[in-house]
Short mmCIF file of C-alpha atoms and ligand atoms in Angstrom, two decimals:
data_model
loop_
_atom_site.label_atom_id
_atom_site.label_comp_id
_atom_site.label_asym_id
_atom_site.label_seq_id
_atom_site.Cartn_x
_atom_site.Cartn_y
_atom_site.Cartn_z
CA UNK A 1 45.21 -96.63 -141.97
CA UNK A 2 45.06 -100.21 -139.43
CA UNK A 3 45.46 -102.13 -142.91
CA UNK A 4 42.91 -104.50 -144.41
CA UNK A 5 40.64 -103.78 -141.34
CA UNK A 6 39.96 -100.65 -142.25
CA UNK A 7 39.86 -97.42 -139.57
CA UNK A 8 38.16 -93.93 -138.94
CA UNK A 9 39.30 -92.12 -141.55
CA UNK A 10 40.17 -88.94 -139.18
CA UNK A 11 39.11 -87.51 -135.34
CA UNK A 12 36.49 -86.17 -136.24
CA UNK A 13 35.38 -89.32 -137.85
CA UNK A 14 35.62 -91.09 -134.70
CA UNK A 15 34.31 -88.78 -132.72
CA UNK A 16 31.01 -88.79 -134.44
CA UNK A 17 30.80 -92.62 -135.18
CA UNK A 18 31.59 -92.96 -131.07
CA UNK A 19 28.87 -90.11 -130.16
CA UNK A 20 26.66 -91.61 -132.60
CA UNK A 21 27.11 -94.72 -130.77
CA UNK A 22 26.52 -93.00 -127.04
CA UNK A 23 23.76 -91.26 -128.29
CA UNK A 24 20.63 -92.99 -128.49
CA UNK A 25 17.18 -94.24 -126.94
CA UNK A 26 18.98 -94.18 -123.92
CA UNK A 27 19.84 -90.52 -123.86
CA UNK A 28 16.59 -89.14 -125.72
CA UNK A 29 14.04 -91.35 -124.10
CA UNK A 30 15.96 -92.91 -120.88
CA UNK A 31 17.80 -90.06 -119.45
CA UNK A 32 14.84 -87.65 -119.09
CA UNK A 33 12.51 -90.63 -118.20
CA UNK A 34 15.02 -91.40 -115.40
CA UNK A 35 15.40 -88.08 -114.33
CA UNK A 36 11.30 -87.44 -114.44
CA UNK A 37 11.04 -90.34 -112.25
CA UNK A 38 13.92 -89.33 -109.93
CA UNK A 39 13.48 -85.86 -108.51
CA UNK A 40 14.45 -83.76 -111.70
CA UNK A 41 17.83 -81.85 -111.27
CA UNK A 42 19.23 -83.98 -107.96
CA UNK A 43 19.07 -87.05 -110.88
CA UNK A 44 21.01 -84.96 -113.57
CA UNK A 45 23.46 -83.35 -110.91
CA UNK A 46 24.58 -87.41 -109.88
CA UNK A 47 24.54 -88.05 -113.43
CA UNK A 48 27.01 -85.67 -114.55
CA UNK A 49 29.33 -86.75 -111.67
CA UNK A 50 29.17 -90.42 -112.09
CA UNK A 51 29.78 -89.79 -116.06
CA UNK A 52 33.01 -88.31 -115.58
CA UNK A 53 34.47 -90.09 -112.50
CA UNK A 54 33.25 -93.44 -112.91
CA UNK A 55 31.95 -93.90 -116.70
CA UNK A 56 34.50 -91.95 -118.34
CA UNK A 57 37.61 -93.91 -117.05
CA UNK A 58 36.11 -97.29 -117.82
CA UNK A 59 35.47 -96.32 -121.58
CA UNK A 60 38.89 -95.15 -121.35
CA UNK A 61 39.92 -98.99 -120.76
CA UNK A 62 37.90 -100.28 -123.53
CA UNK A 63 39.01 -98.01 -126.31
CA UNK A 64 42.76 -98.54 -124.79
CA UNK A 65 42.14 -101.89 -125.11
CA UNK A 66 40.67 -101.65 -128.86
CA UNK A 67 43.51 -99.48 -129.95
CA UNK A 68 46.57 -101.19 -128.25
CA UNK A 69 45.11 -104.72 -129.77
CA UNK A 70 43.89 -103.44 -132.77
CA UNK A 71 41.34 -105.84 -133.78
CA UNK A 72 37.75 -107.51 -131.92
CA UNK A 73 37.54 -107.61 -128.01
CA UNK A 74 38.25 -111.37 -127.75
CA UNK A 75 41.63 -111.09 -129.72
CA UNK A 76 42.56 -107.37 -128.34
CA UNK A 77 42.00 -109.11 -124.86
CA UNK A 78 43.90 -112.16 -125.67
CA UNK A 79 46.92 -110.14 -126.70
CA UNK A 80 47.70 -108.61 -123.49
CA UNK A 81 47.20 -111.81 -121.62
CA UNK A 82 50.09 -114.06 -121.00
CA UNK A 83 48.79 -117.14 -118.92
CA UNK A 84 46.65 -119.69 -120.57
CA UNK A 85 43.94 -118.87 -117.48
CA UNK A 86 44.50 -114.52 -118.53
CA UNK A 87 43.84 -116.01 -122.69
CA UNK A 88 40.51 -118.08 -121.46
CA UNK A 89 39.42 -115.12 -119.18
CA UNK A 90 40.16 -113.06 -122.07
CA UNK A 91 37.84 -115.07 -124.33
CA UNK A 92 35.12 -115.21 -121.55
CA UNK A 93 34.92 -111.22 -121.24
CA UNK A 94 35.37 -110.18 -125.06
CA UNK A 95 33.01 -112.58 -126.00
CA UNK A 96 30.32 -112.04 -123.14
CA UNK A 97 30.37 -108.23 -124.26
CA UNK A 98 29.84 -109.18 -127.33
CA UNK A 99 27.07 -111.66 -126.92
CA UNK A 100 25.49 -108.63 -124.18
CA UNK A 101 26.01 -106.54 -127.12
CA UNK A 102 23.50 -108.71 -129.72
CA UNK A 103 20.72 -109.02 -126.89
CA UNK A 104 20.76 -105.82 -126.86
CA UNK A 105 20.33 -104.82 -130.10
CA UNK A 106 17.33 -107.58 -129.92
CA UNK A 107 15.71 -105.29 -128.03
CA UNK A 108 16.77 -101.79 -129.12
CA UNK A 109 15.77 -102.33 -132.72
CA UNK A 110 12.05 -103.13 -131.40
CA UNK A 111 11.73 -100.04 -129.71
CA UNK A 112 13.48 -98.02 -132.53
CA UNK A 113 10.97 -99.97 -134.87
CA UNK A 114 8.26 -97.75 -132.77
CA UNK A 115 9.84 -95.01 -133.58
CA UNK A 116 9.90 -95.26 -136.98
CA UNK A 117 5.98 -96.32 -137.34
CA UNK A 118 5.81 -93.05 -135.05
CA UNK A 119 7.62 -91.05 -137.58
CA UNK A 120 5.02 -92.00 -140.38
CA UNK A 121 1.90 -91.80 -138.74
CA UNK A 122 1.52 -87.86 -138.59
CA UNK A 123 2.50 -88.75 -142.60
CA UNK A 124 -0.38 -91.19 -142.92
CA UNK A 125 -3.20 -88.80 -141.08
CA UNK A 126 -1.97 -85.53 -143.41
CA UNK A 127 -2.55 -87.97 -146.43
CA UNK A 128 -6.61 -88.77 -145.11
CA UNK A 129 -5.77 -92.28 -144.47
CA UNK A 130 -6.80 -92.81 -140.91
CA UNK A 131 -6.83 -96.25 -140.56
CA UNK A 132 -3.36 -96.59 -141.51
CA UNK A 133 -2.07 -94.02 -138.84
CA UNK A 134 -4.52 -96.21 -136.12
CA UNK A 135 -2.64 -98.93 -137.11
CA UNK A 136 1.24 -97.04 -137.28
CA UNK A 137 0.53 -96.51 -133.25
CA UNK A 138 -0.99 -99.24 -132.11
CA UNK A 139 0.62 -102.23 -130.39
CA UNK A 140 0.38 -104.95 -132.94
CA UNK A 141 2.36 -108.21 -133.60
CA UNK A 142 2.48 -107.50 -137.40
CA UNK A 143 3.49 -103.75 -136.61
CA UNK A 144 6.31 -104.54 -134.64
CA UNK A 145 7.39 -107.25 -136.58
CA UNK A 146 7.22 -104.89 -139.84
CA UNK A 147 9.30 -102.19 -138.49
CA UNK A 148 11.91 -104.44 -136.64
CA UNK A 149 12.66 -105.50 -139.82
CA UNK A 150 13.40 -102.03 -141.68
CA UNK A 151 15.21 -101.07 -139.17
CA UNK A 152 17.54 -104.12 -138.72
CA UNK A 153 17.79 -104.00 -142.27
CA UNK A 154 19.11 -100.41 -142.17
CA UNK A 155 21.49 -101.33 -139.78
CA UNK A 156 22.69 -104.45 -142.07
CA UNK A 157 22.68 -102.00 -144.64
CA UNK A 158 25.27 -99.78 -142.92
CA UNK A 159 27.38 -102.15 -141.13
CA UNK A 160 27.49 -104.42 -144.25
CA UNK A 161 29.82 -101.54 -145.90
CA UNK A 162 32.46 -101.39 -143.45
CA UNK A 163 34.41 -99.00 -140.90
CA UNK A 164 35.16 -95.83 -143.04
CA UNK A 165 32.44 -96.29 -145.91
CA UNK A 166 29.59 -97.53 -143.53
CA UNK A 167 29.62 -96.55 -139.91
CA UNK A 168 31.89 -92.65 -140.12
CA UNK A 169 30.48 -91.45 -143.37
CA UNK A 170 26.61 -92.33 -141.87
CA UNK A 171 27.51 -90.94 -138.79
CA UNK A 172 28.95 -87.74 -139.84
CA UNK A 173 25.70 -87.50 -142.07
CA UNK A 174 23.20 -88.32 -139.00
CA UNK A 175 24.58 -86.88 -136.57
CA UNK A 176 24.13 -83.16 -137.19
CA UNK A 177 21.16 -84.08 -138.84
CA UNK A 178 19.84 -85.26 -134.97
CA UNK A 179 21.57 -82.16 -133.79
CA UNK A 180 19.93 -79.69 -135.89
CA UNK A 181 16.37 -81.09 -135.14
CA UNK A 182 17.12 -81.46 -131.26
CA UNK A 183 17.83 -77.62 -131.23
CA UNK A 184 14.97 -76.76 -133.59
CA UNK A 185 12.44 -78.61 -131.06
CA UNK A 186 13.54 -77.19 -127.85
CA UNK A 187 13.42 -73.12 -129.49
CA UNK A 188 9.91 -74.23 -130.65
CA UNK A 189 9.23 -75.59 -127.19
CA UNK A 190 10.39 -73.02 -125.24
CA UNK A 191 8.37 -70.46 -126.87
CA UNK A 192 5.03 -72.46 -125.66
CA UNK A 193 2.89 -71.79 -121.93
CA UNK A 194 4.21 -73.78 -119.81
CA UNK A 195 7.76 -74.82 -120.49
CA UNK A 196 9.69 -72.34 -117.62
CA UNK A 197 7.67 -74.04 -114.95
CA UNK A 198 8.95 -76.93 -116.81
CA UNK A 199 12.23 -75.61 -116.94
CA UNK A 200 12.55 -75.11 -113.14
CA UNK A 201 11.65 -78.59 -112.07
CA UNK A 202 14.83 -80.07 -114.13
CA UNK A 203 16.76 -77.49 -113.30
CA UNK A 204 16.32 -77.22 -109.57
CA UNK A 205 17.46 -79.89 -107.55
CA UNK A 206 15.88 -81.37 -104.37
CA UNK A 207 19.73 -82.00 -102.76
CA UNK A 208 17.92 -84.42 -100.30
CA UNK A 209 17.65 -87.11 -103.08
CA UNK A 210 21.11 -86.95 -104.15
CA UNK A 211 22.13 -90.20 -102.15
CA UNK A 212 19.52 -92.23 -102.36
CA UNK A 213 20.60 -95.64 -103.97
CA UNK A 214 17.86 -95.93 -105.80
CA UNK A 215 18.84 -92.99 -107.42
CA UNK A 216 22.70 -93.37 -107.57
CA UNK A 217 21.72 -96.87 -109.60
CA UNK A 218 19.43 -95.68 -112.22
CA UNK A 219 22.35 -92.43 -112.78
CA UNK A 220 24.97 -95.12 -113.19
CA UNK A 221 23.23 -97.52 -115.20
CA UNK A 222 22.15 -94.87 -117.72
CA UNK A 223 25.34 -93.77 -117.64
CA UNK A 224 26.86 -97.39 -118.58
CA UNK A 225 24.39 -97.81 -121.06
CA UNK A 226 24.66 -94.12 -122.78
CA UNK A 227 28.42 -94.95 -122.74
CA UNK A 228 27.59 -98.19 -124.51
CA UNK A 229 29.99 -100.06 -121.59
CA UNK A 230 30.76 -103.06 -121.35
CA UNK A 231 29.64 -104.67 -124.79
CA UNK A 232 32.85 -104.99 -126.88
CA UNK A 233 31.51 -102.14 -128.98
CA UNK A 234 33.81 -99.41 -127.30
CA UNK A 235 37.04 -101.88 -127.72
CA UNK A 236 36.06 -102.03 -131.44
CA UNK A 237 35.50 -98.65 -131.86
CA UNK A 238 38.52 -97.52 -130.38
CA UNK A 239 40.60 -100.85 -132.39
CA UNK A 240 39.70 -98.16 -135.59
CA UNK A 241 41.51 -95.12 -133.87
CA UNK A 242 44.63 -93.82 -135.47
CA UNK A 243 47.95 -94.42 -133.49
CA UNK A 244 48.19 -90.39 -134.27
CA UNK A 245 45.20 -89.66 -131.97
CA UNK A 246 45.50 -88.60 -128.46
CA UNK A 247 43.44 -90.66 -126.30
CA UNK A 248 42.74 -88.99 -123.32
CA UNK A 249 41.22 -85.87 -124.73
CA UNK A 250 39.35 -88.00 -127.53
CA UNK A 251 37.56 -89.94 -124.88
CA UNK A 252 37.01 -86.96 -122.86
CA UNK A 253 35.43 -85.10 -125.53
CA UNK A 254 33.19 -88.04 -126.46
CA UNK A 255 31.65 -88.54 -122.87
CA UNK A 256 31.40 -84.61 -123.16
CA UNK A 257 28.85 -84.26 -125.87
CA UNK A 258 27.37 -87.63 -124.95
CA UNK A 259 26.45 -86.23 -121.50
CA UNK A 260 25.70 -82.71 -123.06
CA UNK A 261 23.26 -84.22 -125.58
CA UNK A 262 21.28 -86.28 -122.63
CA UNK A 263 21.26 -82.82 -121.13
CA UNK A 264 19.66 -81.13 -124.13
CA UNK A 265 17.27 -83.84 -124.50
CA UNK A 266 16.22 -83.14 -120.80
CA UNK A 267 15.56 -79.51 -122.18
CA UNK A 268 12.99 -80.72 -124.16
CA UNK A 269 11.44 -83.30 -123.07
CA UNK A 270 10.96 -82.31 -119.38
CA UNK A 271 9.61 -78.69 -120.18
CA UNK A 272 7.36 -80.51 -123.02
CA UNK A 273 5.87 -82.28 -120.96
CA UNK A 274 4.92 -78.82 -118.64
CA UNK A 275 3.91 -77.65 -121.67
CA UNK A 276 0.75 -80.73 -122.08
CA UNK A 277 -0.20 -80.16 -118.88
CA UNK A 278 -0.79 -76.69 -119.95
CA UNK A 279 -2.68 -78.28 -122.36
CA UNK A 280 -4.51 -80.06 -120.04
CA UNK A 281 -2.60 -83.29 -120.45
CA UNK A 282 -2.20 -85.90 -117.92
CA UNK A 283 1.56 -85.71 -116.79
CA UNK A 284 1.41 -87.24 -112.99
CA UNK A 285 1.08 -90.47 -112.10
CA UNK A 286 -1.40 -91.45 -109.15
CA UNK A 287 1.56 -91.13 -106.17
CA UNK A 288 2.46 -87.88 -107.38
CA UNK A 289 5.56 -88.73 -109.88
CA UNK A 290 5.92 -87.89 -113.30
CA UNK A 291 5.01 -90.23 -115.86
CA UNK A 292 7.58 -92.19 -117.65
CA UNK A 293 9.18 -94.48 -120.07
CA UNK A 294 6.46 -95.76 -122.51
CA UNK A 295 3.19 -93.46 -121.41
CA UNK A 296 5.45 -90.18 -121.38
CA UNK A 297 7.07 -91.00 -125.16
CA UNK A 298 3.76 -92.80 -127.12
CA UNK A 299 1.07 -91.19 -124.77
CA UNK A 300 1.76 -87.60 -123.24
CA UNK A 301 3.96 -86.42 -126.19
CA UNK A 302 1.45 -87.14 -129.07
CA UNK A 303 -1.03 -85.53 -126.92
CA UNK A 304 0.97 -82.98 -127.09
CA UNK A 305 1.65 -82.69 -130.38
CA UNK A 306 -2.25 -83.05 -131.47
CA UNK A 307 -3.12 -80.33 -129.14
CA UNK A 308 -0.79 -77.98 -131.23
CA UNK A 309 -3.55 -78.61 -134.53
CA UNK A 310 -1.52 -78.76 -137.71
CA UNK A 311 1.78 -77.40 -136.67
CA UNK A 312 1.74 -80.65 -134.15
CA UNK A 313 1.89 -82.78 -137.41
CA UNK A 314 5.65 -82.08 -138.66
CA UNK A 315 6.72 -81.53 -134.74
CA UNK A 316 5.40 -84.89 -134.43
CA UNK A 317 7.70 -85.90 -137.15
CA UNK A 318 10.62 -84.27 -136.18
CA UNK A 319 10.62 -85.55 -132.65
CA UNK A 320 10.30 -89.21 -133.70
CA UNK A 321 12.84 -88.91 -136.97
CA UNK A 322 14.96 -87.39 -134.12
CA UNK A 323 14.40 -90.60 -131.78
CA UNK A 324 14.80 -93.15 -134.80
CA UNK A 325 18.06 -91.31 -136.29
CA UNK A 326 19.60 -91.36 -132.61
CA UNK A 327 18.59 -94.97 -132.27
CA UNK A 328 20.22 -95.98 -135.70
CA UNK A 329 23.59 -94.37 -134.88
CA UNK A 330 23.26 -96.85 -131.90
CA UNK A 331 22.53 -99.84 -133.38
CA UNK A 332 25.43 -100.11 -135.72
CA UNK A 333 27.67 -100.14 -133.16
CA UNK A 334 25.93 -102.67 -131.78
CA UNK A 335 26.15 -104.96 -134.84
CA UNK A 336 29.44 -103.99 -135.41
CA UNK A 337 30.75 -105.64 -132.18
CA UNK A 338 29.60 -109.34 -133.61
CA UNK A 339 30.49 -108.64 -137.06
CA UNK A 340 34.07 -107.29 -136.26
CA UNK A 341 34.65 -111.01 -134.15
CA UNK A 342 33.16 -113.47 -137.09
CA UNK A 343 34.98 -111.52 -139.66
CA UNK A 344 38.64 -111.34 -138.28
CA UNK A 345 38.27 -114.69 -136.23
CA UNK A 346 36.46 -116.90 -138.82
CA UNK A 347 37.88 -115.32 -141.70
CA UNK A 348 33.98 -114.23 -143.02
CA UNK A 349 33.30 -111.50 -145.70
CA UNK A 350 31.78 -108.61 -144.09
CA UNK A 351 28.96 -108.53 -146.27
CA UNK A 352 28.27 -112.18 -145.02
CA UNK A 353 28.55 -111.86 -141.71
CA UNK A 354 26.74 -108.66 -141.30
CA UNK A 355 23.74 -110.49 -143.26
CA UNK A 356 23.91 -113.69 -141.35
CA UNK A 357 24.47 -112.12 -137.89
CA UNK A 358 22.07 -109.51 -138.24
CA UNK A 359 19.05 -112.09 -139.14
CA UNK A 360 20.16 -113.91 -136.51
CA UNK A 361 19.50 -111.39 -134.32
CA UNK A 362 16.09 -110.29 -136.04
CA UNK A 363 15.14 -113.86 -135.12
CA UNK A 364 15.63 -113.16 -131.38
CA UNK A 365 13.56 -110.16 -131.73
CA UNK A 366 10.62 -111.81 -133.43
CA UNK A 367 10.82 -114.52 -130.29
CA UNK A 368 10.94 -111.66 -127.73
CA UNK A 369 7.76 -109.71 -129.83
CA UNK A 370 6.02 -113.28 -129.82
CA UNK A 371 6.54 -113.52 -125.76
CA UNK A 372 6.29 -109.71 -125.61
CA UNK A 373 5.40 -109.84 -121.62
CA UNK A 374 7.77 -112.15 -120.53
CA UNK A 375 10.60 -111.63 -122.48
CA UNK A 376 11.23 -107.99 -123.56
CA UNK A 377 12.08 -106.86 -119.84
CA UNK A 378 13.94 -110.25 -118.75
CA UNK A 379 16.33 -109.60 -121.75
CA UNK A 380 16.61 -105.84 -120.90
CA UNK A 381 17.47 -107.14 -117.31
CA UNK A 382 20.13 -109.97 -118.11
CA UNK A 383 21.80 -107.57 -120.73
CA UNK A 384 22.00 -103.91 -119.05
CA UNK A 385 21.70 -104.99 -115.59
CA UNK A 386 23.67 -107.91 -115.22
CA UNK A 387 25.88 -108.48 -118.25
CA UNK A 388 27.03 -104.29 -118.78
CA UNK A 389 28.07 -103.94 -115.55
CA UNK A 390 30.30 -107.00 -115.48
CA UNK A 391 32.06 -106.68 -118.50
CA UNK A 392 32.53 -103.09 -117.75
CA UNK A 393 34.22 -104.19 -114.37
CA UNK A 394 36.36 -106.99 -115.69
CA UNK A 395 37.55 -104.82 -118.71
CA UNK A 396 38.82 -102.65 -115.69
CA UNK A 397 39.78 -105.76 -113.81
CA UNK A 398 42.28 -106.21 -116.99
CA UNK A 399 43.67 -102.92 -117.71
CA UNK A 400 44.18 -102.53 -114.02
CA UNK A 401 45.59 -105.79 -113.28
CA UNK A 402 46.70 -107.64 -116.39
CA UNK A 403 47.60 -105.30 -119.24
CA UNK A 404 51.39 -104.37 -118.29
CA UNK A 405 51.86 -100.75 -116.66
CA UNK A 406 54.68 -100.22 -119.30
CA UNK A 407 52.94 -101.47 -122.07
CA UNK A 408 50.19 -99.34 -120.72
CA UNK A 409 52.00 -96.17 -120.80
CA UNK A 410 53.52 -96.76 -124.32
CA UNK A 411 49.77 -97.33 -125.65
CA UNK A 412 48.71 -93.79 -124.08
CA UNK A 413 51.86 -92.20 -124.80
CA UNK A 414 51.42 -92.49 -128.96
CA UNK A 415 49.58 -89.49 -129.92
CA UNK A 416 50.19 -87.92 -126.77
CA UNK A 417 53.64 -87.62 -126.14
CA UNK A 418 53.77 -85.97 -122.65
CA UNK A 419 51.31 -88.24 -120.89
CA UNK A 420 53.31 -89.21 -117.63
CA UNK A 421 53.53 -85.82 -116.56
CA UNK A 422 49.85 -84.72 -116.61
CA UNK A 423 47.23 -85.34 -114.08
CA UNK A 424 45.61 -88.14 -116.03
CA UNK A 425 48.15 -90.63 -115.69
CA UNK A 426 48.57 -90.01 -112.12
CA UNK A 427 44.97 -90.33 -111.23
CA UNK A 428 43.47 -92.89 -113.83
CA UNK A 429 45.49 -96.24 -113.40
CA UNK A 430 44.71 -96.74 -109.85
CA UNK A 431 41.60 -95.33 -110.88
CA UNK A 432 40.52 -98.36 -113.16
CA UNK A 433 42.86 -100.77 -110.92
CA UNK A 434 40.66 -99.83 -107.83
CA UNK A 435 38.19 -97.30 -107.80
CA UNK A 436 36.10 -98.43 -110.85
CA UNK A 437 35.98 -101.60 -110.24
CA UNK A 438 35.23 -101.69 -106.59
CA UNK A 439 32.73 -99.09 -107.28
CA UNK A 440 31.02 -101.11 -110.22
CA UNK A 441 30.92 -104.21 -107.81
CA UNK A 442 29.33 -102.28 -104.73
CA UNK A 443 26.77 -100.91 -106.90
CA UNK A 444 25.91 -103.90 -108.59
CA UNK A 445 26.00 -105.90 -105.51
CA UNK A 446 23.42 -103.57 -104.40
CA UNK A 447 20.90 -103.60 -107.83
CA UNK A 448 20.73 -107.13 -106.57
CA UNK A 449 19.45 -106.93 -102.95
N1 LIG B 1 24.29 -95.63 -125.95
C1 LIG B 1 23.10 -95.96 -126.65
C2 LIG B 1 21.92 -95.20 -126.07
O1 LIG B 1 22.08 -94.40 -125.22
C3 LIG B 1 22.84 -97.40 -126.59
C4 LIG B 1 23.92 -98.18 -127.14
C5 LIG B 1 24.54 -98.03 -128.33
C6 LIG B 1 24.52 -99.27 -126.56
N2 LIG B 1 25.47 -98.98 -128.52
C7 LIG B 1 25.47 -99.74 -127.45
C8 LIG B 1 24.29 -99.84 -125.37
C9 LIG B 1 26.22 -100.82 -127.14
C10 LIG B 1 25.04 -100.92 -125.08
C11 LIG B 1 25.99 -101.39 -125.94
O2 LIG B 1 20.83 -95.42 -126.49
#
């Protein structure tokens, strides 16, 4: 369909390759972290409403942008510009998403590397070989370096075979696959002692958080991040949409099952973790929180899981096959952003350039594993805290104040005929003209005092 580039094959293709993307560490391990450590339900309730009024309208500029320019960010960027200072503030913004979008998959794939080793380990123990599973789990140089490397390779692997062939038909098989097991946990879950008291701390909110800053920042960075903003890979994505395809409803539907999967993932995680203490599990910090991040994924949940004897084994697996399939879905779109630019700017085979860029970036995570303490945060910090928020804004910056209103409305209007007169078009473009970015700016003005 867009030519030699290649294209989603169909919506649904799309759809998947674009939830695939949204759904990841961040939504399986991040959101219910976030909301553990922020008050349970007053954390999801923010969440929702940020995702839809201020997330959702700035991924509609960046797959607008993708589809109207129908190629990388830096060129679909550049072709709505018209000054020489819009075509080098063009450059600036396509390419910092993109270079935000390789530091991040520096990162990503050494966490999703855990999750794979994670995935095995039950494997090794059922097999008698102890040592091996000791070694799976524990914090090693070799480890991490070891599993960073199948699972950049995987990602090579898919990216290397383009658009359609690649990145849909992988996501259409993976995603339902992630689905299937997501459901299959939380049934299983439920059915333990524990998980309603579980239940009722993510479900009931404590309304007296719900404006705290603190917490208003961690719902709209996750939500940026789940969203995959500000990176380039959203304008790419949406470069492979069909001219037939109604945007609007597309994008909506996206953010919809990206937010409903972080929501289902809060279903089981948060009531698992009711369901150790149960057990007799640690699951409170000393002031009184929940624990997070790291201890709640590789310490309270395989407690969990050994507590349940045998059974725990293939839970185990199916919780951290879940984790690694939602993280792979991820990282493609991730590589795809710097592949896309080498290979329609430098005129590079695909196969090349997914190679070349993707060892490039294996490199960067062997010098973050080698300066574990120092760099692995300071690199989550520069690329989700500083450089997603900015791009995000300045892709809003120019669809609000660059891109031509006319030229605007003719994008929107193919595949969707009657645009002008619904509510979207009278709400949105001031929306991403004002709103968003003002919005973006006062909240990341604030991460920084
Ligand atoms: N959205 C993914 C998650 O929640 C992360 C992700 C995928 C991402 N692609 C991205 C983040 C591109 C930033 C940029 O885990």
């Amino acid at each position: 369909m867009a030519g030699s580039r290649g294209g989603f094959s169909s919506r649904l293709g799309f759809i998947m390759a674009a939830a695939g993307s949204a759904v990841g560490l961040g939504n399986i391990w991040g959101f219910p972290t976030q909301t553990a450590s922020n008050g349970g339900a007053a954390f999801v309730f923010m969440y929702l409403i940020l995702a839809f009024c201020l997330a959702y309208p700035a991924f509609m500029a960046e797959i607008l942008i993708g589809r109207f320019g129908q190629a990388n960010a830096v060129t679909s960027l550049q072709k709505m510009s018209r000054t020489v200072f819009q075509k080098r503030f063009a450059f600036v913004v396509g390419f910092g998403g993109i270079i935000c979008a390789a530091l991040i998959l520096s990162f990503y794939g050494i966490v999703a590397g855990w999750m794979m080793a994670h995935t095995i380990e039950p494997i090794a123990k059922l097999v008698g070989s102890d040592a091996t599973a000791n070694w799976l789990v524990s914090f090693s140089f070799v480890r991490n370096l070891v599993f960073t490397a199948l699972f950049v390779g995987l990602t090579i692997f898919i990216i290397s075979r383009g658009v359609e062939e690649g990145i849909e038909k992988w996501s259409k098989r993976l995603m339902p696959m992630m689905l299937t097991l997501l459901v299959l946990l939380i049934g299983y879950v439920m059915t333990l002692e524990g998980a309603s008291e579980g239940l009722n701390a993510y479900l009931n909110p404590d309304f007296s958080r719900v404006l705290e800053p603190s917490l208003l920042l961690s719902a709209l960075g996750q939500a940026f991040f789940s969203l995959s903003l500000g990176t380039s890979v959203m304008v790419i994505y949406g470069s492979y949409i069909s001219k037939k395809e109604n945007m609007v409803t597309l994008g909506a539907q996206v953010t919809l099952i990206d937010v409903s999967i972080a929501f289902l993932a809060g279903l089981l995680i948060i009531p698992a973790m009711y369901v150790a203490q149960a057990q007799g599990v640690q699951i409170f910090a000393a002031d009184g929180s929940l624990l997070s991040e790291d201890t709640l994924v590789f310490t309270v949940l395989p407690s969990l899981f050994t507590s349940m004897g045998s059974v725990g084994a293939f839970i185990a697996i199916g919780f951290f096959a879940l984790m690694s399939i939602a993280a792979l879905t991820s990282s493609i779109s991730m590589l795809e952003g710097p592949v896309s630019y080498v290979v329609e700017r430098h005129n590079v085979e695909r196969k090349k350039a997914s190679t070349y860029i993707g060892i490039g970036i294996f490199f960067l995570s062997v010098l973050i594993m080698a300066n574990f303490s120092t760099l692995f945060g300071l690199v989550i910090t520069i690329s989700t805290k500083y450089g997603q928020p900015i791009v995000a804004m300045l892709c809003c910056v120019f669809v609000g104040w660059i891109w031509q209103r006319n030229s605007l409305l003719q994008e929107l209007k193919e595949g969707h005929q009657l645009v002008e007169e619904g509510i979207f078009w009278k709400i949105w473009p001031i929306y991403t003209k004002v709103v968003c970015p003002a919005a973006i700016g006062m909240v990341f003005l604030h991460s920084l005092s």
